[in-house]
């Protein structure tokens, strides 16, 4: 690590079921930067109107929202052409902890309904077993009773920092997602799997769920390089639109 250069290495991994995978990669070591002249990368932003221009001819453009967005002017969103929203219904306080409703969920879904904006929801899960994932799904179903859910309900699991501590395999993770989404489907809703491009290409390669792809290319007006099937695409996290203070995720739903 102290010698500048490019090194061809191979990453190898074995899970608890003794499934093995290897992948070559290049480790690049550079000269350290002068700490007296720190770099300050410029902030990026993606204008909602630019995404509408690029994708409205063959898709619908919307947003996904959570309490991070604070107060939102849904009338302004509607006026600017937001065609759907996917709302975080809740999450867990942590592993083994209770689930909590997103602080703005009721406000968001009420305002979206008032403006006639179709709504989907997602749950940010800390599940460490199929049983907990099914319990999460049942909790979600309880929270959305009485609200019009027009779009899918997504399972969002990103807790890979705890993957080793959970002592689970990729097969266990597949069972967790299947349990959550099957419970959602049995209740009459459409389930959806949320995942990054890397996650879907390398880890989640054998499933038949509707996919919500997360991939942020340098130019989101150019279609993603992900080659798998997907219906929803979260294309940036630096979206800008009047009615929301700060950044927001922008999504496209592709017409079949």
Short mmCIF file of C-alpha atoms in Angstrom, two decimals:
data_model
loop_
_atom_site.label_atom_id
_atom_site.label_comp_id
_atom_site.label_asym_id
_atom_site.label_seq_id
_atom_site.Cartn_x
_atom_site.Cartn_y
_atom_site.Cartn_z
CA UNK A 1 0.00 0.00 0.00
CA UNK A 2 3.02 2.30 0.25
CA UNK A 3 4.23 1.76 -3.32
CA UNK A 4 2.56 3.77 -6.08
CA UNK A 5 1.17 1.63 -8.89
CA UNK A 6 -1.69 -0.53 -10.17
CA UNK A 7 -2.00 -4.04 -8.73
CA UNK A 8 -4.11 -6.85 -10.20
CA UNK A 9 -5.77 -8.73 -7.35
CA UNK A 10 -8.59 -11.21 -6.85
CA UNK A 11 -11.29 -10.88 -4.20
CA UNK A 12 -12.60 -14.23 -2.95
CA UNK A 13 -15.61 -14.82 -0.70
CA UNK A 14 -17.27 -17.89 0.84
CA UNK A 15 -20.63 -17.78 2.61
CA UNK A 16 -21.94 -20.04 5.38
CA UNK A 17 -23.43 -22.42 2.79
CA UNK A 18 -19.94 -22.80 1.26
CA UNK A 19 -20.91 -21.01 -1.93
CA UNK A 20 -17.78 -19.45 -3.37
CA UNK A 21 -17.24 -16.55 -5.73
CA UNK A 22 -14.16 -14.70 -6.95
CA UNK A 23 -13.79 -11.43 -8.80
CA UNK A 24 -10.67 -9.74 -10.20
CA UNK A 25 -10.09 -6.07 -9.49
CA UNK A 26 -7.34 -3.47 -9.78
CA UNK A 27 -6.00 -1.73 -6.69
CA UNK A 28 -4.54 1.68 -7.56
CA UNK A 29 -2.17 3.37 -5.12
CA UNK A 30 -1.47 7.09 -5.63
CA UNK A 31 0.85 9.64 -4.15
CA UNK A 32 -0.77 11.29 -1.10
CA UNK A 33 -2.28 14.70 -1.70
CA UNK A 34 -0.79 17.78 -0.07
CA UNK A 35 -2.89 18.32 3.04
CA UNK A 36 -2.21 22.06 2.92
CA UNK A 37 -4.29 22.36 -0.25
CA UNK A 38 -7.39 20.23 0.33
CA UNK A 39 -9.64 19.61 -2.60
CA UNK A 40 -13.25 20.76 -2.44
CA UNK A 41 -15.38 18.89 -4.97
CA UNK A 42 -18.14 21.04 -6.35
CA UNK A 43 -21.69 20.13 -5.42
CA UNK A 44 -23.72 18.57 -8.20
CA UNK A 45 -27.40 18.89 -8.89
CA UNK A 46 -29.89 17.31 -11.25
CA UNK A 47 -32.80 19.47 -12.33
CA UNK A 48 -36.17 17.71 -12.30
CA UNK A 49 -37.18 19.55 -15.47
CA UNK A 50 -34.19 18.11 -17.34
CA UNK A 51 -35.21 14.57 -16.41
CA UNK A 52 -38.76 15.26 -17.57
CA UNK A 53 -37.41 16.47 -20.92
CA UNK A 54 -35.29 13.34 -21.30
CA UNK A 55 -37.75 10.65 -20.22
CA UNK A 56 -41.35 11.85 -20.42
CA UNK A 57 -41.81 10.43 -23.91
CA UNK A 58 -41.46 6.84 -22.69
CA UNK A 59 -41.77 7.01 -18.92
CA UNK A 60 -43.27 8.80 -15.93
CA UNK A 61 -41.03 10.95 -13.74
CA UNK A 62 -41.46 11.07 -9.97
CA UNK A 63 -39.72 11.31 -6.62
CA UNK A 64 -39.10 9.18 -3.56
CA UNK A 65 -39.46 10.95 -0.25
CA UNK A 66 -38.74 10.45 3.42
CA UNK A 67 -38.57 12.70 6.47
CA UNK A 68 -35.15 13.87 5.22
CA UNK A 69 -37.05 16.15 2.83
CA UNK A 70 -38.90 17.91 5.65
CA UNK A 71 -41.99 19.90 4.70
CA UNK A 72 -42.94 19.44 1.05
CA UNK A 73 -45.25 21.56 -1.11
CA UNK A 74 -47.12 18.86 -3.01
CA UNK A 75 -49.13 21.40 -5.00
CA UNK A 76 -45.87 22.80 -6.35
CA UNK A 77 -44.70 19.28 -7.20
CA UNK A 78 -47.91 18.60 -9.09
CA UNK A 79 -47.60 21.87 -11.01
CA UNK A 80 -44.08 20.90 -12.13
CA UNK A 81 -45.15 17.55 -13.49
CA UNK A 82 -44.38 15.07 -10.71
CA UNK A 83 -46.33 11.99 -11.81
CA UNK A 84 -45.82 9.74 -8.79
CA UNK A 85 -44.13 9.57 -5.40
CA UNK A 86 -42.71 6.62 -3.46
CA UNK A 87 -42.87 7.36 0.27
CA UNK A 88 -40.90 5.79 3.08
CA UNK A 89 -43.56 4.34 5.35
CA UNK A 90 -41.05 3.59 8.08
CA UNK A 91 -37.99 1.74 9.29
CA UNK A 92 -36.71 0.04 12.42
CA UNK A 93 -34.79 1.80 15.16
CA UNK A 94 -32.09 -0.80 14.52
CA UNK A 95 -31.48 -4.53 14.57
CA UNK A 96 -33.87 -6.26 17.01
CA UNK A 97 -35.55 -2.89 17.63
CA UNK A 98 -39.15 -1.87 17.04
CA UNK A 99 -40.41 -0.39 13.78
CA UNK A 100 -41.25 3.30 13.64
CA UNK A 101 -43.42 5.28 11.25
CA UNK A 102 -41.61 7.88 9.14
CA UNK A 103 -42.21 11.26 10.78
CA UNK A 104 -43.70 12.73 7.59
CA UNK A 105 -45.47 9.70 6.12
CA UNK A 106 -49.02 10.66 7.09
CA UNK A 107 -48.47 14.27 6.01
CA UNK A 108 -46.95 13.21 2.70
CA UNK A 109 -49.55 10.62 1.75
CA UNK A 110 -52.41 12.91 2.73
CA UNK A 111 -51.05 15.79 0.65
CA UNK A 112 -50.22 13.54 -2.30
CA UNK A 113 -53.75 12.15 -2.25
CA UNK A 114 -55.16 15.68 -2.16
CA UNK A 115 -53.18 16.57 -5.28
CA UNK A 116 -54.05 13.34 -7.08
CA UNK A 117 -50.44 12.12 -7.20
CA UNK A 118 -50.19 8.27 -7.30
CA UNK A 119 -48.35 6.81 -4.30
CA UNK A 120 -46.09 3.83 -3.69
CA UNK A 121 -44.24 3.10 -0.44
CA UNK A 122 -41.02 1.50 0.73
CA UNK A 123 -39.81 0.10 4.03
CA UNK A 124 -36.15 0.41 5.08
CA UNK A 125 -35.59 -2.93 6.75
CA UNK A 126 -33.06 -4.10 9.34
CA UNK A 127 -34.39 -7.66 9.19
CA UNK A 128 -31.93 -10.43 10.06
CA UNK A 129 -34.25 -13.36 9.40
CA UNK A 130 -37.15 -14.36 7.18
CA UNK A 131 -39.45 -14.22 10.20
CA UNK A 132 -38.50 -10.62 10.94
CA UNK A 133 -38.94 -9.63 7.27
CA UNK A 134 -42.45 -11.12 7.26
CA UNK A 135 -43.17 -9.25 10.50
CA UNK A 136 -41.95 -6.04 8.84
CA UNK A 137 -44.32 -6.60 5.92
CA UNK A 138 -47.28 -7.13 8.25
CA UNK A 139 -46.35 -3.94 10.10
CA UNK A 140 -46.31 -2.04 6.80
CA UNK A 141 -49.74 -3.39 5.88
CA UNK A 142 -51.11 -2.13 9.20
CA UNK A 143 -49.72 1.38 8.61
CA UNK A 144 -51.18 1.81 5.13
CA UNK A 145 -54.71 0.68 5.97
CA UNK A 146 -57.18 3.29 4.76
CA UNK A 147 -54.73 4.96 2.37
CA UNK A 148 -54.81 4.57 -1.42
CA UNK A 149 -51.60 2.80 -2.49
CA UNK A 150 -51.54 2.94 -6.28
CA UNK A 151 -47.99 1.71 -6.87
CA UNK A 152 -45.80 -1.10 -5.50
CA UNK A 153 -44.57 -1.59 -1.93
CA UNK A 154 -40.79 -1.97 -1.91
CA UNK A 155 -38.44 -3.97 0.31
CA UNK A 156 -35.31 -1.87 0.91
CA UNK A 157 -32.51 -3.76 2.69
CA UNK A 158 -29.08 -2.10 2.68
CA UNK A 159 -27.62 -3.14 6.03
CA UNK A 160 -24.54 -4.86 4.64
CA UNK A 161 -22.36 -3.45 7.42
CA UNK A 162 -24.13 -5.91 9.74
CA UNK A 163 -24.16 -8.83 7.29
CA UNK A 164 -21.32 -10.70 9.03
CA UNK A 165 -22.72 -10.00 12.51
CA UNK A 166 -26.09 -11.39 11.44
CA UNK A 167 -24.39 -14.66 10.41
CA UNK A 168 -26.61 -14.97 7.37
CA UNK A 169 -25.90 -16.05 3.81
CA UNK A 170 -27.05 -14.59 0.51
CA UNK A 171 -29.63 -17.36 0.45
CA UNK A 172 -30.96 -16.14 3.80
CA UNK A 173 -31.19 -12.63 2.37
CA UNK A 174 -33.14 -13.98 -0.59
CA UNK A 175 -35.56 -15.72 1.79
CA UNK A 176 -35.99 -12.47 3.71
CA UNK A 177 -36.94 -10.51 0.60
CA UNK A 178 -39.19 -13.32 -0.66
CA UNK A 179 -40.95 -13.48 2.72
CA UNK A 180 -41.55 -9.74 2.82
CA UNK A 181 -42.75 -9.46 -0.78
CA UNK A 182 -44.89 -12.60 -0.66
CA UNK A 183 -46.68 -11.21 2.39
CA UNK A 184 -47.29 -7.97 0.53
CA UNK A 185 -48.60 -9.81 -2.55
CA UNK A 186 -50.91 -12.04 -0.50
CA UNK A 187 -52.52 -8.87 0.85
CA UNK A 188 -53.37 -7.74 -2.68
CA UNK A 189 -50.54 -5.28 -3.26
CA UNK A 190 -47.66 -5.44 -5.71
CA UNK A 191 -44.25 -6.03 -4.15
CA UNK A 192 -40.99 -4.59 -5.44
CA UNK A 193 -37.30 -5.18 -4.70
CA UNK A 194 -35.08 -2.12 -4.29
CA UNK A 195 -31.40 -2.55 -5.05
CA UNK A 196 -28.32 -0.84 -6.40
CA UNK A 197 -26.90 -1.72 -9.80
CA UNK A 198 -23.95 -3.45 -8.15
CA UNK A 199 -26.19 -5.31 -5.72
CA UNK A 200 -28.50 -6.54 -8.46
CA UNK A 201 -25.66 -7.55 -10.79
CA UNK A 202 -23.45 -9.32 -8.24
CA UNK A 203 -25.61 -10.50 -5.37
CA UNK A 204 -29.28 -10.56 -6.35
CA UNK A 205 -29.09 -12.53 -9.57
CA UNK A 206 -31.88 -15.12 -9.20
CA UNK A 207 -35.34 -13.73 -8.48
CA UNK A 208 -38.61 -12.89 -10.21
CA UNK A 209 -39.56 -9.70 -8.36
CA UNK A 210 -40.38 -6.35 -9.87
CA UNK A 211 -37.21 -4.26 -9.59
CA UNK A 212 -36.59 -0.70 -8.43
CA UNK A 213 -33.06 0.01 -9.63
CA UNK A 214 -30.79 2.52 -7.88
CA UNK A 215 -28.01 3.73 -10.17
CA UNK A 216 -26.57 7.24 -10.37
CA UNK A 217 -24.62 7.69 -13.64
CA UNK A 218 -22.59 10.85 -14.15
CA UNK A 219 -25.20 12.02 -16.66
CA UNK A 220 -28.64 10.76 -15.59
CA UNK A 221 -30.19 12.01 -18.82
CA UNK A 222 -28.40 9.06 -20.46
CA UNK A 223 -30.00 5.69 -19.72
CA UNK A 224 -28.40 3.44 -17.12
CA UNK A 225 -25.93 0.74 -18.15
CA UNK A 226 -27.74 -1.84 -16.03
CA UNK A 227 -28.86 -4.61 -18.39
CA UNK A 228 -31.30 -6.49 -16.16
CA UNK A 229 -35.06 -6.06 -16.06
CA UNK A 230 -36.46 -3.16 -14.06
CA UNK A 231 -39.54 -0.94 -14.11
CA UNK A 232 -38.49 1.83 -11.73
CA UNK A 233 -35.15 3.63 -11.78
CA UNK A 234 -33.83 5.89 -9.02
CA UNK A 235 -31.34 7.88 -11.09
CA UNK A 236 -29.93 10.47 -8.68
CA UNK A 237 -29.91 11.67 -5.09
CA UNK A 238 -29.12 15.30 -5.91
CA UNK A 239 -32.42 16.21 -7.55
CA UNK A 240 -33.65 19.80 -7.35
CA UNK A 241 -37.27 20.87 -7.66
CA UNK A 242 -39.31 23.81 -6.39
CA UNK A 243 -41.37 22.80 -3.36
CA UNK A 244 -38.56 20.87 -1.65
CA UNK A 245 -35.72 22.50 0.23
CA UNK A 246 -32.53 20.58 -0.46
CA UNK A 247 -31.90 17.53 -2.57
CA UNK A 248 -34.32 14.72 -3.42
CA UNK A 249 -34.15 11.40 -5.26
CA UNK A 250 -35.61 11.46 -8.77
CA UNK A 251 -37.16 8.33 -10.26
CA UNK A 252 -38.44 7.18 -13.62
CA UNK A 253 -41.17 4.57 -14.12
CA UNK A 254 -40.88 3.09 -17.58
CA UNK A 255 -44.02 2.34 -19.55
CA UNK A 256 -44.39 -1.22 -20.77
#
